[in-house]
Amino acid sequence: MAFDDNLDLVKWLVNPWGTPLSGSDIAKFSTYAISLCFVMWRARNSAFHEGHSPVVPKIQHDISLMVADCSVFEPPSLEQQGQALLQVEDIWGGHWTDVNVFVDAAIRGDFGIIAILVLDRSGVMIEAATAKRKASSPFAAELEAFHWGCCRILQSGWHNASLFSDCQQVVKGLAAGFSPEWRARALFDDTLNLLNQMPSCHYHWIPRRSNSGAHNLAAWAASCSSFNLSITTHKIPLGCPIFDTFLRGGIPCNSITELVAESGCGKTQFCLQLALSAQLPLNHHGRLSGSSLYIHTEFPFPFRRLQQLCLDSPIGGNSDNIFVHAAHSAEQLLDEMPKIESFLVDSQSRLPIRLIVVDSIAALFRSEFDNTPSDLKQRSSLFFKISGQLKLLAKRFNVAVVVTNQVVDFMGESGSLNGLRIGNLGSLYSSGRRVCPALGIAWANCVNSRLFLSRNEEVIGAEISSENAGDGLCRRTRRRLYVLFAPHLPESSTEFVIRREGVFGVNR
């Protein structure tokens, strides 16, 4: 097949069936397409891991060679794959130490398959393992692998250890102390902290060919059917069948869920009920799910309402398993994160913490910052630091983090907020007013899921006696829960009521 120029080639690749093709032409096209994809993928890896800029003539030359050499081959057997896992080539002798940890990652959709291969000084394997992690980018996956390697060195107490990665972005970023991707900043900072705890450990970049052991291990794990299964995420139910069905099981662990509403809509009611529900047995484990840490930031903690729910709620529960802590400023909450982490570690010996509630996050920023560029920059920095620490705690201890947020009146023009949709809804209304979540778009990027609670009055008829009524009309309050955005939930809403026994969904 011949083409006059590159444009004709591109047009043909987009629509190869636009011209009549014989069987041999279709076979050639398949060979060319496979070769093109493979060479482009290899060029991408070379650019990402080794910093080599792609050269178009070389790519075209490699494609031509691959097409010419392409022939039917048999895939390697499982024994051959297993032997390939242990092949390590061109190891840097100058960095070979008592314990040598090689890490790599393979991307599959939204997940990273991370691998770790540990060898002693003579090249004998100490251990090899793989794991599956959520990863927003190839960099995040590589950083997950590096972080896991650091954890294994600390947990095993290995001294005189070296850690090798073939990702230049990770190694250079750690050396400079700056994360190339803001989305991975929390994990990046935690990795730096782990390295600071291991002064005898050194880390190095090595080319891909020198990391074939970990690379082949990650590729092999990614091809296994067991890794194609979705990660099981524990969820804390609300104890109401309607709500639990609506939320597909409840509030997920390992992430931050935000409840947004005006005062009096039921945010605290939801949180208290979750704190009781967190003590319910896990269906698949037959043991108590855990206790809760409730951080309140403004009004006195509603102990009376909690006791009322313990007595009247069908969920039951014990208030002794809810630990209450007060925080009065964003700096105080950030400073106390190490204490919270220590508390979570200690809780593993008793009923473990399964839920962290911050009620509310907006109160921490309400009056401490002015509307100046410097204050807004400082405020955004605190957003990312606090949310990053909360996400690390959620992931490390498998807990659900719930934060409540307030709303402010929307003062802009009709249409979407600053040209952006507020999740699934173009506009939010509560108590007959158009509102928007407090703290702006910067904080919206810090949470994984956002739920909106609304409250509106509805006229249902006339009062029989209007002596004490202002307009002689009978009203009732209707409340709804909306999914604004969540990675596991579709756009939807459901009605709910607040009773003495708790919060319950309503089918209408």
JSON list of N, CA and C in Angstrom, two decimals, residues 67-130:
[
{"chain": "A", "resi": 67, "resn": "VAL", "atom": "N", "xyz": [6.93, -4.05, 10.79]},
{"chain": "A", "resi": 67, "resn": "VAL", "atom": "CA", "xyz": [6.04, -4.62, 9.78]},
{"chain": "A", "resi": 67, "resn": "VAL", "atom": "C", "xyz": [6.78, -5.67, 8.96]},
{"chain": "A", "resi": 68, "resn": "ALA", "atom": "N", "xyz": [8.03, -5.37, 8.63]},
{"chain": "A", "resi": 68, "resn": "ALA", "atom": "CA", "xyz": [8.82, -6.30, 7.83]},
{"chain": "A", "resi": 68, "resn": "ALA", "atom": "C", "xyz": [9.13, -7.58, 8.59]},
{"chain": "A", "resi": 69, "resn": "ASP", "atom": "N", "xyz": [9.37, -7.44, 9.89]},
{"chain": "A", "resi": 69, "resn": "ASP", "atom": "CA", "xyz": [9.77, -8.59, 10.70]},
{"chain": "A", "resi": 69, "resn": "ASP", "atom": "C", "xyz": [8.59, -9.32, 11.33]},
{"chain": "A", "resi": 70, "resn": "CYS", "atom": "N", "xyz": [7.38, -8.74, 11.17]},
{"chain": "A", "resi": 70, "resn": "CYS", "atom": "CA", "xyz": [6.22, -9.30, 11.85]},
{"chain": "A", "resi": 70, "resn": "CYS", "atom": "C", "xyz": [5.91, -10.69, 11.31]},
{"chain": "A", "resi": 71, "resn": "SER", "atom": "N", "xyz": [5.73, -11.62, 12.19]},
{"chain": "A", "resi": 71, "resn": "SER", "atom": "CA", "xyz": [5.36, -12.98, 11.81]},
{"chain": "A", "resi": 71, "resn": "SER", "atom": "C", "xyz": [4.56, -13.60, 12.94]},
{"chain": "A", "resi": 72, "resn": "VAL", "atom": "N", "xyz": [3.93, -14.68, 12.66]},
{"chain": "A", "resi": 72, "resn": "VAL", "atom": "CA", "xyz": [3.13, -15.36, 13.67]},
{"chain": "A", "resi": 72, "resn": "VAL", "atom": "C", "xyz": [4.05, -15.93, 14.72]},
{"chain": "A", "resi": 73, "resn": "PHE", "atom": "N", "xyz": [3.71, -15.69, 15.96]},
{"chain": "A", "resi": 73, "resn": "PHE", "atom": "CA", "xyz": [4.54, -16.20, 17.05]},
{"chain": "A", "resi": 73, "resn": "PHE", "atom": "C", "xyz": [3.63, -16.80, 18.12]},
{"chain": "A", "resi": 74, "resn": "GLU", "atom": "N", "xyz": [4.22, -17.66, 18.94]},
{"chain": "A", "resi": 74, "resn": "GLU", "atom": "CA", "xyz": [3.49, -18.26, 20.05]},
{"chain": "A", "resi": 74, "resn": "GLU", "atom": "C", "xyz": [3.81, -17.48, 21.32]},
{"chain": "A", "resi": 75, "resn": "PRO", "atom": "N", "xyz": [2.80, -17.15, 22.11]},
{"chain": "A", "resi": 75, "resn": "PRO", "atom": "CA", "xyz": [3.07, -16.43, 23.36]},
{"chain": "A", "resi": 75, "resn": "PRO", "atom": "C", "xyz": [3.88, -17.29, 24.31]},
{"chain": "A", "resi": 76, "resn": "PRO", "atom": "N", "xyz": [4.70, -16.69, 25.14]},
{"chain": "A", "resi": 76, "resn": "PRO", "atom": "CA", "xyz": [5.52, -17.46, 26.07]},
{"chain": "A", "resi": 76, "resn": "PRO", "atom": "C", "xyz": [4.65, -18.21, 27.06]},
{"chain": "A", "resi": 77, "resn": "SER", "atom": "N", "xyz": [5.13, -19.36, 27.50]},
{"chain": "A", "resi": 77, "resn": "SER", "atom": "CA", "xyz": [4.40, -20.16, 28.47]},
{"chain": "A", "resi": 77, "resn": "SER", "atom": "C", "xyz": [4.47, -19.50, 29.83]},
{"chain": "A", "resi": 78, "resn": "LEU", "atom": "N", "xyz": [3.65, -19.99, 30.76]},
{"chain": "A", "resi": 78, "resn": "LEU", "atom": "CA", "xyz": [3.65, -19.44, 32.12]},
{"chain": "A", "resi": 78, "resn": "LEU", "atom": "C", "xyz": [5.01, -19.66, 32.78]},
{"chain": "A", "resi": 79, "resn": "GLU", "atom": "N", "xyz": [5.67, -20.80, 32.48]},
{"chain": "A", "resi": 79, "resn": "GLU", "atom": "CA", "xyz": [6.99, -21.05, 33.06]},
{"chain": "A", "resi": 79, "resn": "GLU", "atom": "C", "xyz": [8.00, -20.02, 32.54]},
{"chain": "A", "resi": 80, "resn": "GLN", "atom": "N", "xyz": [7.91, -19.72, 31.24]},
{"chain": "A", "resi": 80, "resn": "GLN", "atom": "CA", "xyz": [8.82, -18.73, 30.67]},
{"chain": "A", "resi": 80, "resn": "GLN", "atom": "C", "xyz": [8.54, -17.35, 31.25]},
{"chain": "A", "resi": 81, "resn": "GLN", "atom": "N", "xyz": [7.25, -17.03, 31.45]},
{"chain": "A", "resi": 81, "resn": "GLN", "atom": "CA", "xyz": [6.92, -15.73, 32.06]},
{"chain": "A", "resi": 81, "resn": "GLN", "atom": "C", "xyz": [7.45, -15.65, 33.47]},
{"chain": "A", "resi": 82, "resn": "GLY", "atom": "N", "xyz": [7.31, -16.76, 34.21]},
{"chain": "A", "resi": 82, "resn": "GLY", "atom": "CA", "xyz": [7.81, -16.75, 35.59]},
{"chain": "A", "resi": 82, "resn": "GLY", "atom": "C", "xyz": [9.31, -16.56, 35.64]},
{"chain": "A", "resi": 83, "resn": "GLN", "atom": "N", "xyz": [10.05, -17.22, 34.71]},
{"chain": "A", "resi": 83, "resn": "GLN", "atom": "CA", "xyz": [11.50, -17.04, 34.67]},
{"chain": "A", "resi": 83, "resn": "GLN", "atom": "C", "xyz": [11.87, -15.62, 34.30]},
{"chain": "A", "resi": 84, "resn": "ALA", "atom": "N", "xyz": [11.06, -14.99, 33.43]},
{"chain": "A", "resi": 84, "resn": "ALA", "atom": "CA", "xyz": [11.36, -13.62, 32.99]},
{"chain": "A", "resi": 84, "resn": "ALA", "atom": "C", "xyz": [11.22, -12.63, 34.14]},
{"chain": "A", "resi": 85, "resn": "LEU", "atom": "N", "xyz": [10.39, -12.98, 35.12]},
{"chain": "A", "resi": 85, "resn": "LEU", "atom": "CA", "xyz": [10.20, -12.05, 36.23]},
{"chain": "A", "resi": 85, "resn": "LEU", "atom": "C", "xyz": [11.48, -11.84, 37.01]},
{"chain": "A", "resi": 86, "resn": "LEU", "atom": "N", "xyz": [12.37, -12.84, 37.00]},
{"chain": "A", "resi": 86, "resn": "LEU", "atom": "CA", "xyz": [13.56, -12.78, 37.83]},
{"chain": "A", "resi": 86, "resn": "LEU", "atom": "C", "xyz": [14.78, -12.29, 37.08]},
{"chain": "A", "resi": 87, "resn": "GLN", "atom": "N", "xyz": [14.61, -11.88, 35.81]},
{"chain": "A", "resi": 87, "resn": "GLN", "atom": "CA", "xyz": [15.73, -11.39, 35.02]},
{"chain": "A", "resi": 87, "resn": "GLN", "atom": "C", "xyz": [16.00, -9.93, 35.35]},
{"chain": "A", "resi": 88, "resn": "VAL", "atom": "N", "xyz": [17.18, -9.61, 35.76]},
{"chain": "A", "resi": 88, "resn": "VAL", "atom": "CA", "xyz": [17.58, -8.24, 36.05]},
{"chain": "A", "resi": 88, "resn": "VAL", "atom": "C", "xyz": [18.84, -7.95, 35.25]},
{"chain": "A", "resi": 89, "resn": "GLU", "atom": "N", "xyz": [18.77, -6.93, 34.40]},
{"chain": "A", "resi": 89, "resn": "GLU", "atom": "CA", "xyz": [19.86, -6.66, 33.48]},
{"chain": "A", "resi": 89, "resn": "GLU", "atom": "C", "xyz": [20.54, -5.33, 33.82]},
{"chain": "A", "resi": 90, "resn": "ASP", "atom": "N", "xyz": [21.81, -5.29, 33.57]},
{"chain": "A", "resi": 90, "resn": "ASP", "atom": "CA", "xyz": [22.56, -4.04, 33.63]},
{"chain": "A", "resi": 90, "resn": "ASP", "atom": "C", "xyz": [22.38, -3.30, 34.95]},
{"chain": "A", "resi": 91, "resn": "ILE", "atom": "N", "xyz": [22.43, -4.01, 36.09]},
{"chain": "A", "resi": 91, "resn": "ILE", "atom": "CA", "xyz": [22.28, -3.34, 37.37]},
{"chain": "A", "resi": 91, "resn": "ILE", "atom": "C", "xyz": [23.48, -2.44, 37.62]},
{"chain": "A", "resi": 92, "resn": "TRP", "atom": "N", "xyz": [23.20, -1.29, 38.15]},
{"chain": "A", "resi": 92, "resn": "TRP", "atom": "CA", "xyz": [24.26, -0.34, 38.44]},
{"chain": "A", "resi": 92, "resn": "TRP", "atom": "C", "xyz": [25.09, -0.86, 39.62]},
{"chain": "A", "resi": 93, "resn": "GLY", "atom": "N", "xyz": [26.27, -1.37, 39.33]},
{"chain": "A", "resi": 93, "resn": "GLY", "atom": "CA", "xyz": [27.10, -1.93, 40.39]},
{"chain": "A", "resi": 93, "resn": "GLY", "atom": "C", "xyz": [27.42, -0.95, 41.49]},
{"chain": "A", "resi": 94, "resn": "GLY", "atom": "N", "xyz": [27.54, 0.34, 41.15]},
{"chain": "A", "resi": 94, "resn": "GLY", "atom": "CA", "xyz": [27.90, 1.33, 42.15]},
{"chain": "A", "resi": 94, "resn": "GLY", "atom": "C", "xyz": [26.84, 1.54, 43.21]},
{"chain": "A", "resi": 95, "resn": "HIS", "atom": "N", "xyz": [25.59, 1.16, 42.92]},
{"chain": "A", "resi": 95, "resn": "HIS", "atom": "CA", "xyz": [24.50, 1.36, 43.88]},
{"chain": "A", "resi": 95, "resn": "HIS", "atom": "C", "xyz": [23.97, 0.05, 44.43]},
{"chain": "A", "resi": 96, "resn": "TRP", "atom": "N", "xyz": [24.65, -1.06, 44.16]},
{"chain": "A", "resi": 96, "resn": "TRP", "atom": "CA", "xyz": [24.20, -2.37, 44.62]},
{"chain": "A", "resi": 96, "resn": "TRP", "atom": "C", "xyz": [24.49, -2.50, 46.10]},
{"chain": "A", "resi": 97, "resn": "THR", "atom": "N", "xyz": [23.47, -2.69, 46.95]},
{"chain": "A", "resi": 97, "resn": "THR", "atom": "CA", "xyz": [23.63, -2.73, 48.40]},
{"chain": "A", "resi": 97, "resn": "THR", "atom": "C", "xyz": [23.11, -4.03, 48.96]},
{"chain": "A", "resi": 98, "resn": "ASP", "atom": "N", "xyz": [23.01, -4.13, 50.30]},
{"chain": "A", "resi": 98, "resn": "ASP", "atom": "CA", "xyz": [22.56, -5.37, 50.93]},
{"chain": "A", "resi": 98, "resn": "ASP", "atom": "C", "xyz": [21.14, -5.72, 50.52]},
{"chain": "A", "resi": 99, "resn": "VAL", "atom": "N", "xyz": [20.27, -4.70, 50.45]},
{"chain": "A", "resi": 99, "resn": "VAL", "atom": "CA", "xyz": [18.89, -4.90, 50.02]},
{"chain": "A", "resi": 99, "resn": "VAL", "atom": "C", "xyz": [18.60, -3.94, 48.89]},
{"chain": "A", "resi": 100, "resn": "ASN", "atom": "N", "xyz": [18.10, -4.46, 47.76]},
{"chain": "A", "resi": 100, "resn": "ASN", "atom": "CA", "xyz": [17.84, -3.65, 46.58]},
{"chain": "A", "resi": 100, "resn": "ASN", "atom": "C", "xyz": [16.38, -3.81, 46.17]},
{"chain": "A", "resi": 101, "resn": "VAL", "atom": "N", "xyz": [15.65, -2.72, 46.23]},
{"chain": "A", "resi": 101, "resn": "VAL", "atom": "CA", "xyz": [14.21, -2.73, 46.00]},
{"chain": "A", "resi": 101, "resn": "VAL", "atom": "C", "xyz": [13.92, -2.08, 44.65]},
{"chain": "A", "resi": 102, "resn": "PHE", "atom": "N", "xyz": [13.34, -2.84, 43.74]},
{"chain": "A", "resi": 102, "resn": "PHE", "atom": "CA", "xyz": [12.98, -2.35, 42.41]},
{"chain": "A", "resi": 102, "resn": "PHE", "atom": "C", "xyz": [11.46, -2.20, 42.34]},
{"chain": "A", "resi": 103, "resn": "VAL", "atom": "N", "xyz": [10.99, -1.07, 41.84]},
{"chain": "A", "resi": 103, "resn": "VAL", "atom": "CA", "xyz": [9.54, -0.82, 41.76]},
{"chain": "A", "resi": 103, "resn": "VAL", "atom": "C", "xyz": [9.17, -0.38, 40.36]},
{"chain": "A", "resi": 104, "resn": "ASP", "atom": "N", "xyz": [7.94, -0.70, 39.99]},
{"chain": "A", "resi": 104, "resn": "ASP", "atom": "CA", "xyz": [7.41, -0.26, 38.69]},
{"chain": "A", "resi": 104, "resn": "ASP", "atom": "C", "xyz": [5.90, -0.36, 38.75]},
{"chain": "A", "resi": 105, "resn": "ALA", "atom": "N", "xyz": [5.23, 0.19, 37.73]},
{"chain": "A", "resi": 105, "resn": "ALA", "atom": "CA", "xyz": [3.77, 0.20, 37.70]},
{"chain": "A", "resi": 105, "resn": "ALA", "atom": "C", "xyz": [3.29, 0.06, 36.26]},
{"chain": "A", "resi": 106, "resn": "ALA", "atom": "N", "xyz": [2.12, -0.54, 36.12]},
{"chain": "A", "resi": 106, "resn": "ALA", "atom": "CA", "xyz": [1.44, -0.64, 34.83]},
{"chain": "A", "resi": 106, "resn": "ALA", "atom": "C", "xyz": [0.05, -0.03, 34.99]},
{"chain": "A", "resi": 107, "resn": "ILE", "atom": "N", "xyz": [-0.37, 0.77, 34.02]},
{"chain": "A", "resi": 107, "resn": "ILE", "atom": "CA", "xyz": [-1.67, 1.45, 34.07]},
{"chain": "A", "resi": 107, "resn": "ILE", "atom": "C", "xyz": [-2.73, 0.62, 33.37]},
{"chain": "A", "resi": 108, "resn": "ARG", "atom": "N", "xyz": [-3.86, 0.44, 34.02]},
{"chain": "A", "resi": 108, "resn": "ARG", "atom": "CA", "xyz": [-5.02, -0.22, 33.42]},
{"chain": "A", "resi": 108, "resn": "ARG", "atom": "C", "xyz": [-6.25, 0.61, 33.76]},
{"chain": "A", "resi": 109, "resn": "GLY", "atom": "N", "xyz": [-6.65, 1.49, 32.85]},
{"chain": "A", "resi": 109, "resn": "GLY", "atom": "CA", "xyz": [-7.80, 2.34, 33.11]},
{"chain": "A", "resi": 109, "resn": "GLY", "atom": "C", "xyz": [-7.52, 3.32, 34.23]},
{"chain": "A", "resi": 110, "resn": "ASP", "atom": "N", "xyz": [-8.36, 3.31, 35.26]},
{"chain": "A", "resi": 110, "resn": "ASP", "atom": "CA", "xyz": [-8.19, 4.21, 36.40]},
{"chain": "A", "resi": 110, "resn": "ASP", "atom": "C", "xyz": [-7.36, 3.59, 37.51]},
{"chain": "A", "resi": 111, "resn": "PHE", "atom": "N", "xyz": [-6.74, 2.44, 37.23]},
{"chain": "A", "resi": 111, "resn": "PHE", "atom": "CA", "xyz": [-5.99, 1.75, 38.27]},
{"chain": "A", "resi": 111, "resn": "PHE", "atom": "C", "xyz": [-4.54, 1.58, 37.83]},
{"chain": "A", "resi": 112, "resn": "GLY", "atom": "N", "xyz": [-3.68, 1.48, 38.83]},
{"chain": "A", "resi": 112, "resn": "GLY", "atom": "CA", "xyz": [-2.28, 1.18, 38.61]},
{"chain": "A", "resi": 112, "resn": "GLY", "atom": "C", "xyz": [-1.95, -0.16, 39.24]},
{"chain": "A", "resi": 113, "resn": "ILE", "atom": "N", "xyz": [-1.32, -1.04, 38.50]},
{"chain": "A", "resi": 113, "resn": "ILE", "atom": "CA", "xyz": [-0.83, -2.31, 39.03]},
{"chain": "A", "resi": 113, "resn": "ILE", "atom": "C", "xyz": [0.63, -2.08, 39.41]},
{"chain": "A", "resi": 114, "resn": "ILE", "atom": "N", "xyz": [0.91, -2.05, 40.70]},
{"chain": "A", "resi": 114, "resn": "ILE", "atom": "CA", "xyz": [2.25, -1.73, 41.16]},
{"chain": "A", "resi": 114, "resn": "ILE", "atom": "C", "xyz": [2.96, -3.01, 41.57]},
{"chain": "A", "resi": 115, "resn": "ALA", "atom": "N", "xyz": [4.26, -3.02, 41.34]},
{"chain": "A", "resi": 115, "resn": "ALA", "atom": "CA", "xyz": [5.06, -4.23, 41.62]},
{"chain": "A", "resi": 115, "resn": "ALA", "atom": "C", "xyz": [6.32, -3.84, 42.37]},
{"chain": "A", "resi": 116, "resn": "ILE", "atom": "N", "xyz": [6.75, -4.76, 43.23]},
{"chain": "A", "resi": 116, "resn": "ILE", "atom": "CA", "xyz": [7.98, -4.56, 43.99]},
{"chain": "A", "resi": 116, "resn": "ILE", "atom": "C", "xyz": [8.78, -5.85, 43.94]},
{"chain": "A", "resi": 117, "resn": "LEU", "atom": "N", "xyz": [10.06, -5.73, 43.62]},
{"chain": "A", "resi": 117, "resn": "LEU", "atom": "CA", "xyz": [10.97, -6.87, 43.53]},
{"chain": "A", "resi": 117, "resn": "LEU", "atom": "C", "xyz": [12.18, -6.56, 44.40]},
{"chain": "A", "resi": 118, "resn": "VAL", "atom": "N", "xyz": [12.46, -7.42, 45.39]},
{"chain": "A", "resi": 118, "resn": "VAL", "atom": "CA", "xyz": [13.54, -7.17, 46.35]},
{"chain": "A", "resi": 118, "resn": "VAL", "atom": "C", "xyz": [14.61, -8.25, 46.18]},
{"chain": "A", "resi": 119, "resn": "LEU", "atom": "N", "xyz": [15.84, -7.82, 45.95]},
{"chain": "A", "resi": 119, "resn": "LEU", "atom": "CA", "xyz": [16.97, -8.72, 45.77]},
{"chain": "A", "resi": 119, "resn": "LEU", "atom": "C", "xyz": [18.07, -8.39, 46.77]},
{"chain": "A", "resi": 120, "resn": "ASP", "atom": "N", "xyz": [18.84, -9.41, 47.16]},
{"chain": "A", "resi": 120, "resn": "ASP", "atom": "CA", "xyz": [19.98, -9.14, 48.03]},
{"chain": "A", "resi": 120, "resn": "ASP", "atom": "C", "xyz": [21.20, -8.77, 47.19]},
{"chain": "A", "resi": 121, "resn": "ARG", "atom": "N", "xyz": [22.33, -8.62, 47.84]},
{"chain": "A", "resi": 121, "resn": "ARG", "atom": "CA", "xyz": [23.53, -8.16, 47.13]},
{"chain": "A", "resi": 121, "resn": "ARG", "atom": "C", "xyz": [23.98, -9.13, 46.04]},
{"chain": "A", "resi": 122, "resn": "SER", "atom": "N", "xyz": [23.71, -10.40, 46.23]},
{"chain": "A", "resi": 122, "resn": "SER", "atom": "CA", "xyz": [24.14, -11.39, 45.24]},
{"chain": "A", "resi": 122, "resn": "SER", "atom": "C", "xyz": [23.10, -11.63, 44.16]},
{"chain": "A", "resi": 123, "resn": "GLY", "atom": "N", "xyz": [21.97, -10.91, 44.21]},
{"chain": "A", "resi": 123, "resn": "GLY", "atom": "CA", "xyz": [20.94, -11.06, 43.20]},
{"chain": "A", "resi": 123, "resn": "GLY", "atom": "C", "xyz": [19.89, -12.09, 43.51]},
{"chain": "A", "resi": 124, "resn": "VAL", "atom": "N", "xyz": [19.91, -12.66, 44.71]},
{"chain": "A", "resi": 124, "resn": "VAL", "atom": "CA", "xyz": [18.91, -13.64, 45.12]},
{"chain": "A", "resi": 124, "resn": "VAL", "atom": "C", "xyz": [17.65, -12.90, 45.56]},
{"chain": "A", "resi": 125, "resn": "MET", "atom": "N", "xyz": [16.50, -13.38, 45.09]},
{"chain": "A", "resi": 125, "resn": "MET", "atom": "CA", "xyz": [15.24, -12.70, 45.40]},
{"chain": "A", "resi": 125, "resn": "MET", "atom": "C", "xyz": [14.86, -12.89, 46.87]},
{"chain": "A", "resi": 126, "resn": "ILE", "atom": "N", "xyz": [14.54, -11.77, 47.52]},
{"chain": "A", "resi": 126, "resn": "ILE", "atom": "CA", "xyz": [14.05, -11.79, 48.90]},
{"chain": "A", "resi": 126, "resn": "ILE", "atom": "C", "xyz": [12.53, -11.86, 48.92]},
{"chain": "A", "resi": 127, "resn": "GLU", "atom": "N", "xyz": [11.89, -11.03, 48.11]},
{"chain": "A", "resi": 127, "resn": "GLU", "atom": "CA", "xyz": [10.44, -11.08, 47.99]},
{"chain": "A", "resi": 127, "resn": "GLU", "atom": "C", "xyz": [10.02, -10.39, 46.70]},
{"chain": "A", "resi": 128, "resn": "ALA", "atom": "N", "xyz": [8.82, -10.73, 46.24]},
{"chain": "A", "resi": 128, "resn": "ALA", "atom": "CA", "xyz": [8.21, -10.10, 45.08]},
{"chain": "A", "resi": 128, "resn": "ALA", "atom": "C", "xyz": [6.71, -10.02, 45.34]},
{"chain": "A", "resi": 129, "resn": "ALA", "atom": "N", "xyz": [6.11, -8.89, 45.04]},
{"chain": "A", "resi": 129, "resn": "ALA", "atom": "CA", "xyz": [4.69, -8.71, 45.33]},
{"chain": "A", "resi": 129, "resn": "ALA", "atom": "C", "xyz": [4.09, -7.70, 44.38]},
{"chain": "A", "resi": 130, "resn": "THR", "atom": "N", "xyz": [2.77, -7.78, 44.21]},
{"chain": "A", "resi": 130, "resn": "THR", "atom": "CA", "xyz": [2.04, -6.83, 43.38]},
{"chain": "A", "resi": 130, "resn": "THR", "atom": "C", "xyz": [0.80, -6.37, 44.14]}
]
